[in-house]
Amino acid sequence: MAEAKDMYSFEKPGSTLAMAEDVMGCKWSLSVLGVVRQGICRPGMIQRSIEGLTTKVMNERLKKLTRYNIIERQAYPEIPPRVEYHLTDFGKKFVSILDQFSALDQELETRAKS
Amino acid sequence: MAEAKDMYSFEKPGSTLAMAEDVMGCKWSLSVLGVVRQGICRPGMIQRSIEGLTTKVMNERLKKLTRYNIIERQAYPEIPPRVEYHLTDFGKKFVSILDQFSALDQELETRAKS
DNA sequence: CAGTATCCAGACCGATACTG
DNA sequence: CAGTATCGGTCTGGATACTG
């Protein structure tokens, strides 16, 4: 059984926090997540939306985000092939936490003005 | 003035989110933050608390966290020298967001049990 | 269009020795 | 005790070409 102290220790392997660390530690992860959440879901469009992102890295990130169940992949058996990525329910919770970092910005700005 | 769409774009340079990315992307950052929040505030103790952490990397992390105003450094002019690091108010908000990632774990566990 | 393979420069971090 | 300097291996990500 977990002790209360454990509530305050970071770095549990396999935890959501460790996952967040892994995701955020990779360059381009947040950019990709950002455009996917905006509804830009096809690889070609994702790449064209993000200046400087290469195919290789994009696919690595999409794979990682998929593996962590933050986004999910749907492939349509057409010619030419079509693939779509969308946030999962878990992914929506995940990005809503990321938003709270941004919310701190607003708070700091507001404070600066007053 | 910012458009509504900007609310959903990640990756603003200089933002708290970019800072979070920078911090979390560095190995050992969260470990260091974790022990400092527990009140382990002196470098020697911090290092002894974290298996595998070297002096060099610890100091790099402490510097970065200090630069971002997540923790603050207090030096006492004694012999031998004594230094303490503590969370700032901003840092407390920062770690409370990190806790929400961990909170997702609880939620998932609870759901698994039921 | 979606995705993979290969190559390589540079960043990161671990080990160690050192200063005040 | 707190912190810095140096060196070297590893791993990441950027460029490019390629397959189905």
Coordinates of C-alpha atoms (C1' of nucleotides) in Angstrom, one line a residue:
Chain A
M1 CA 0.0 0.0 0.0
A2 CA 1.3 3.4 -0.9
E3 CA 2.4 5.7 1.9
A4 CA 1.3 9.3 2.0
K5 CA 4.8 10.4 1.3
D6 CA 4.6 8.7 -2.1
M7 CA 2.0 11.3 -3.1
Y8 CA 4.8 13.8 -3.2
S9 CA 7.5 11.7 -4.9
F10 CA 7.8 12.2 -8.6
E11 CA 9.3 9.7 -11.0
K12 CA 7.3 6.6 -10.7
P13 CA 8.1 4.5 -13.7
G14 CA 5.1 3.9 -15.9
S15 CA 3.2 6.7 -14.3
T16 CA 1.3 9.3 -16.2
L17 CA 3.9 11.8 -15.0
A18 CA 6.8 9.7 -16.4
M19 CA 4.8 9.5 -19.6
A20 CA 4.4 13.3 -19.7
E21 CA 8.1 13.6 -19.1
D22 CA 8.8 11.3 -22.0
V23 CA 6.4 13.1 -24.3
M24 CA 7.3 16.6 -23.4
G25 CA 11.0 15.8 -23.5
C26 CA 10.8 15.0 -27.2
K27 CA 11.1 17.9 -29.5
W28 CA 8.0 18.5 -31.7
S29 CA 5.7 16.4 -29.5
L30 CA 3.7 19.4 -28.3
S31 CA 3.5 21.0 -31.7
V32 CA 2.1 17.8 -33.1
L33 CA -0.3 17.4 -30.3
G34 CA -1.3 21.0 -30.7
V35 CA -2.3 20.7 -34.3
V36 CA -4.0 17.3 -33.9
R37 CA -6.2 18.8 -31.2
Q38 CA -7.1 21.6 -33.6
G39 CA -8.5 18.9 -35.9
I40 CA -5.6 18.7 -38.3
C41 CA -5.6 15.0 -38.4
R42 CA -3.9 13.8 -41.5
P43 CA -0.1 13.3 -41.6
G44 CA 0.4 15.4 -44.7
M45 CA -1.5 18.3 -43.3
I46 CA 0.1 17.9 -39.9
Q47 CA 3.6 18.1 -41.5
R48 CA 2.6 21.1 -43.6
S49 CA 1.2 22.9 -40.6
I50 CA 4.5 22.6 -38.7
E51 CA 7.4 24.5 -40.1
G52 CA 10.6 22.5 -39.9
L53 CA 9.1 19.1 -38.9
T54 CA 10.4 16.2 -40.9
T55 CA 8.5 13.1 -41.9
K56 CA 10.7 10.9 -39.8
V57 CA 10.3 12.8 -36.6
M58 CA 6.6 13.4 -37.2
N59 CA 6.0 9.7 -37.5
E60 CA 8.1 8.9 -34.4
R61 CA 6.0 11.4 -32.4
L62 CA 2.7 10.1 -33.8
K63 CA 3.8 6.6 -32.8
K64 CA 4.8 7.6 -29.3
L65 CA 1.6 9.5 -28.8
T66 CA -0.4 6.6 -30.1
R67 CA 1.5 4.1 -27.9
Y68 CA 0.7 6.2 -24.9
N69 CA -3.0 6.3 -25.9
I70 CA -3.0 10.0 -26.2
I71 CA -4.1 9.9 -29.8
E72 CA -5.5 7.1 -31.8
R73 CA -4.8 6.1 -35.4
Q74 CA -7.5 5.3 -37.9
A75 CA -6.6 3.9 -41.3
Y76 CA -9.0 3.8 -44.2
P77 CA -8.3 1.1 -46.9
E78 CA -8.4 3.4 -49.9
I79 CA -6.2 4.3 -52.7
P80 CA -4.5 6.6 -52.1
P81 CA -4.3 5.6 -48.4
R82 CA -5.9 7.9 -45.9
V83 CA -5.0 8.0 -42.2
E84 CA -6.4 10.1 -39.4
Y85 CA -5.2 10.7 -35.9
H86 CA -7.5 12.0 -33.2
L87 CA -7.2 12.7 -29.5
T88 CA -8.5 9.9 -27.2
D89 CA -10.5 10.7 -24.1
F90 CA -7.4 10.2 -22.1
G91 CA -5.6 12.5 -24.5
K92 CA -8.2 15.2 -23.9
K93 CA -7.5 15.0 -20.2
F94 CA -3.8 15.1 -20.9
V95 CA -3.9 18.3 -23.0
S96 CA -6.2 20.0 -20.5
I97 CA -3.5 19.7 -18.0
L98 CA -1.0 21.2 -20.5
D99 CA -3.4 24.0 -20.8
Q100 CA -3.0 24.8 -17.1
F101 CA 0.6 25.7 -17.8
S102 CA -0.6 28.2 -20.3
A103 CA -3.2 29.4 -17.8
L104 CA -0.3 30.4 -15.5
D105 CA 0.8 32.8 -18.3
Q106 CA -2.5 34.6 -18.2
E107 CA -2.3 34.9 -14.5
L108 CA 1.2 36.4 -14.6
E109 CA 0.2 38.8 -17.4
T110 CA -2.9 39.9 -15.5
R111 CA -0.8 40.5 -12.4
A112 CA 1.8 42.5 -14.4
K113 CA -0.9 44.8 -15.7
S114 CA -2.5 45.6 -12.3
Chain B
M1 CA -4.6 41.1 -29.3
A2 CA -4.6 37.3 -29.2
E3 CA -7.2 35.4 -31.2
A4 CA -9.2 32.7 -29.7
K5 CA -7.4 30.1 -31.8
D6 CA -4.2 31.0 -30.0
M7 CA -5.7 29.5 -26.9
Y8 CA -5.3 26.2 -28.5
S9 CA -1.8 26.5 -30.0
F10 CA 1.1 25.1 -28.0
E11 CA 4.7 26.1 -28.3
K12 CA 4.7 29.8 -27.6
P13 CA 8.3 30.6 -27.0
G14 CA 8.9 32.0 -23.5
S15 CA 5.6 30.6 -22.2
T16 CA 5.2 28.6 -19.1
L17 CA 4.4 25.6 -21.3
A18 CA 7.7 26.0 -23.2
M19 CA 9.4 26.3 -19.8
A20 CA 7.7 23.1 -18.6
E21 CA 8.9 21.4 -21.8
D22 CA 12.4 22.5 -21.1
V23 CA 12.4 21.5 -17.5
M24 CA 10.7 18.1 -18.0
G25 CA 12.9 17.4 -21.0
C26 CA 15.9 17.3 -18.8
K27 CA 16.7 14.1 -17.0
W28 CA 16.6 14.4 -13.2
S29 CA 14.7 17.7 -13.2
L30 CA 11.6 16.1 -11.7
S31 CA 13.6 14.1 -9.2
V32 CA 15.3 17.2 -8.0
L33 CA 12.0 19.1 -7.8
G34 CA 10.5 16.2 -6.0
V35 CA 12.9 16.1 -3.2
V36 CA 13.1 19.9 -2.9
R37 CA 9.4 20.1 -2.4
Q38 CA 9.7 17.5 0.3
G39 CA 11.9 20.0 2.2
I40 CA 15.3 18.4 1.3
C41 CA 16.9 21.7 0.4
R42 CA 20.7 21.4 0.8
P43 CA 22.7 20.3 -2.2
G44 CA 24.5 17.6 -0.4
M45 CA 21.3 16.0 0.9
I46 CA 19.6 16.4 -2.4
Q47 CA 22.4 14.5 -4.1
R48 CA 22.4 11.8 -1.5
S49 CA 18.7 11.4 -1.8
I50 CA 18.8 10.7 -5.5
E51 CA 20.6 7.6 -6.5
G52 CA 22.7 8.1 -9.6
L53 CA 22.6 11.9 -9.7
T54 CA 26.0 13.5 -10.2
T55 CA 27.1 16.9 -8.8
K56 CA 27.4 18.4 -12.2
V57 CA 24.0 17.5 -13.4
M58 CA 22.4 18.4 -10.1
N59 CA 23.8 21.9 -10.3
E60 CA 22.7 22.3 -13.8
R61 CA 19.2 21.4 -12.8
L62 CA 19.2 23.6 -9.8
K63 CA 20.4 26.5 -11.9
K64 CA 17.7 25.9 -14.5
L65 CA 15.0 25.7 -11.9
T66 CA 16.3 28.8 -10.3
R67 CA 16.5 30.7 -13.5
Y68 CA 12.9 29.8 -14.2
N69 CA 11.9 31.0 -10.8
I70 CA 10.6 27.6 -9.8
I71 CA 12.9 27.4 -6.8
E72 CA 15.0 30.1 -5.2
R73 CA 18.5 29.9 -3.8
Q74 CA 19.6 31.2 -0.4
A75 CA 23.2 31.3 0.6
Y76 CA 24.4 31.7 4.1
P77 CA 27.8 33.3 4.6
E78 CA 29.2 30.7 6.9
I79 CA 32.2 28.4 7.0
P80 CA 31.6 25.7 5.8
P81 CA 29.2 27.3 3.3
R82 CA 25.5 26.5 3.6
V83 CA 23.0 26.9 0.7
E84 CA 19.3 26.2 0.7
Y85 CA 16.9 25.8 -2.2
H86 CA 13.1 26.3 -1.7
L87 CA 10.1 26.3 -3.9
T88 CA 8.8 29.8 -4.9
D89 CA 5.2 30.6 -5.0
F90 CA 5.3 30.1 -8.7
G91 CA 7.1 26.8 -8.2
K92 CA 4.3 25.6 -5.9
K93 CA 1.8 26.3 -8.7
F94 CA 4.0 24.6 -11.1
V95 CA 4.3 21.4 -9.1
S96 CA 0.6 21.4 -8.4
I97 CA 0.0 21.0 -12.1
L98 CA 2.5 18.2 -12.2
D99 CA 0.5 16.5 -9.5
Q100 CA -2.5 16.5 -11.9
F101 CA -0.7 14.1 -14.1
S102 CA -0.3 11.8 -11.1
A103 CA -3.9 12.3 -10.3
L104 CA -4.8 10.8 -13.7
D105 CA -3.1 7.6 -12.5
Q106 CA -5.5 7.3 -9.5
E107 CA -8.4 7.8 -11.8
L108 CA -7.2 5.1 -14.1
E109 CA -6.5 2.7 -11.2
T110 CA -9.9 3.3 -9.7
R111 CA -11.5 2.7 -13.1
A112 CA -9.6 -0.5 -13.5
K113 CA -10.8 -1.8 -10.1
S114 CA -14.4 -1.1 -10.6
Chain C
dC1 C1' -0.3 9.8 -49.5
dA2 C1' 1.7 7.3 -45.6
dG3 C1' 5.5 5.5 -43.7
dT4 C1' 10.5 3.5 -43.4
dA5 C1' 15.8 3.3 -43.8
dT6 C1' 20.2 5.3 -43.5
dC7 C1' 23.7 8.4 -42.4
dC8 C1' 25.7 11.9 -39.6
dA9 C1' 26.4 16.3 -36.7
dG10 C1' 25.6 17.9 -32.4
dA11 C1' 23.5 17.9 -27.8
dC12 C1' 23.2 15.7 -23.5
dC13 C1' 24.7 13.6 -19.6
dG14 C1' 27.9 10.5 -16.9
dA15 C1' 32.6 10.1 -14.7
dT16 C1' 36.3 12.4 -12.8
dA17 C1' 39.2 15.8 -11.0
dC18 C1' 39.4 20.1 -9.3
dT19 C1' 38.7 25.2 -6.8
dG20 C1' 37.1 28.3 -3.0
Chain D
dC1 C1' 30.2 21.8 1.6
dA2 C1' 29.1 24.1 -2.7
dG3 C1' 30.2 24.4 -7.2
dT4 C1' 33.1 24.3 -11.7
dA5 C1' 36.0 22.2 -15.7
dT6 C1' 37.0 18.8 -18.9
dC7 C1' 36.5 14.8 -21.6
dG8 C1' 34.2 11.2 -24.0
dG9 C1' 30.3 8.0 -25.2
dT10 C1' 25.4 7.7 -26.4
dC11 C1' 21.3 9.1 -28.1
dT12 C1' 18.4 12.4 -30.6
dG13 C1' 16.9 14.5 -34.4
dG14 C1' 17.8 16.6 -39.2
dA15 C1' 18.6 15.6 -44.3
dT16 C1' 17.8 12.6 -47.8
dA17 C1' 16.3 8.8 -50.4
dC18 C1' 13.3 5.1 -50.7
dT19 C1' 9.0 1.5 -50.5
dG20 C1' 3.9 0.2 -50.7

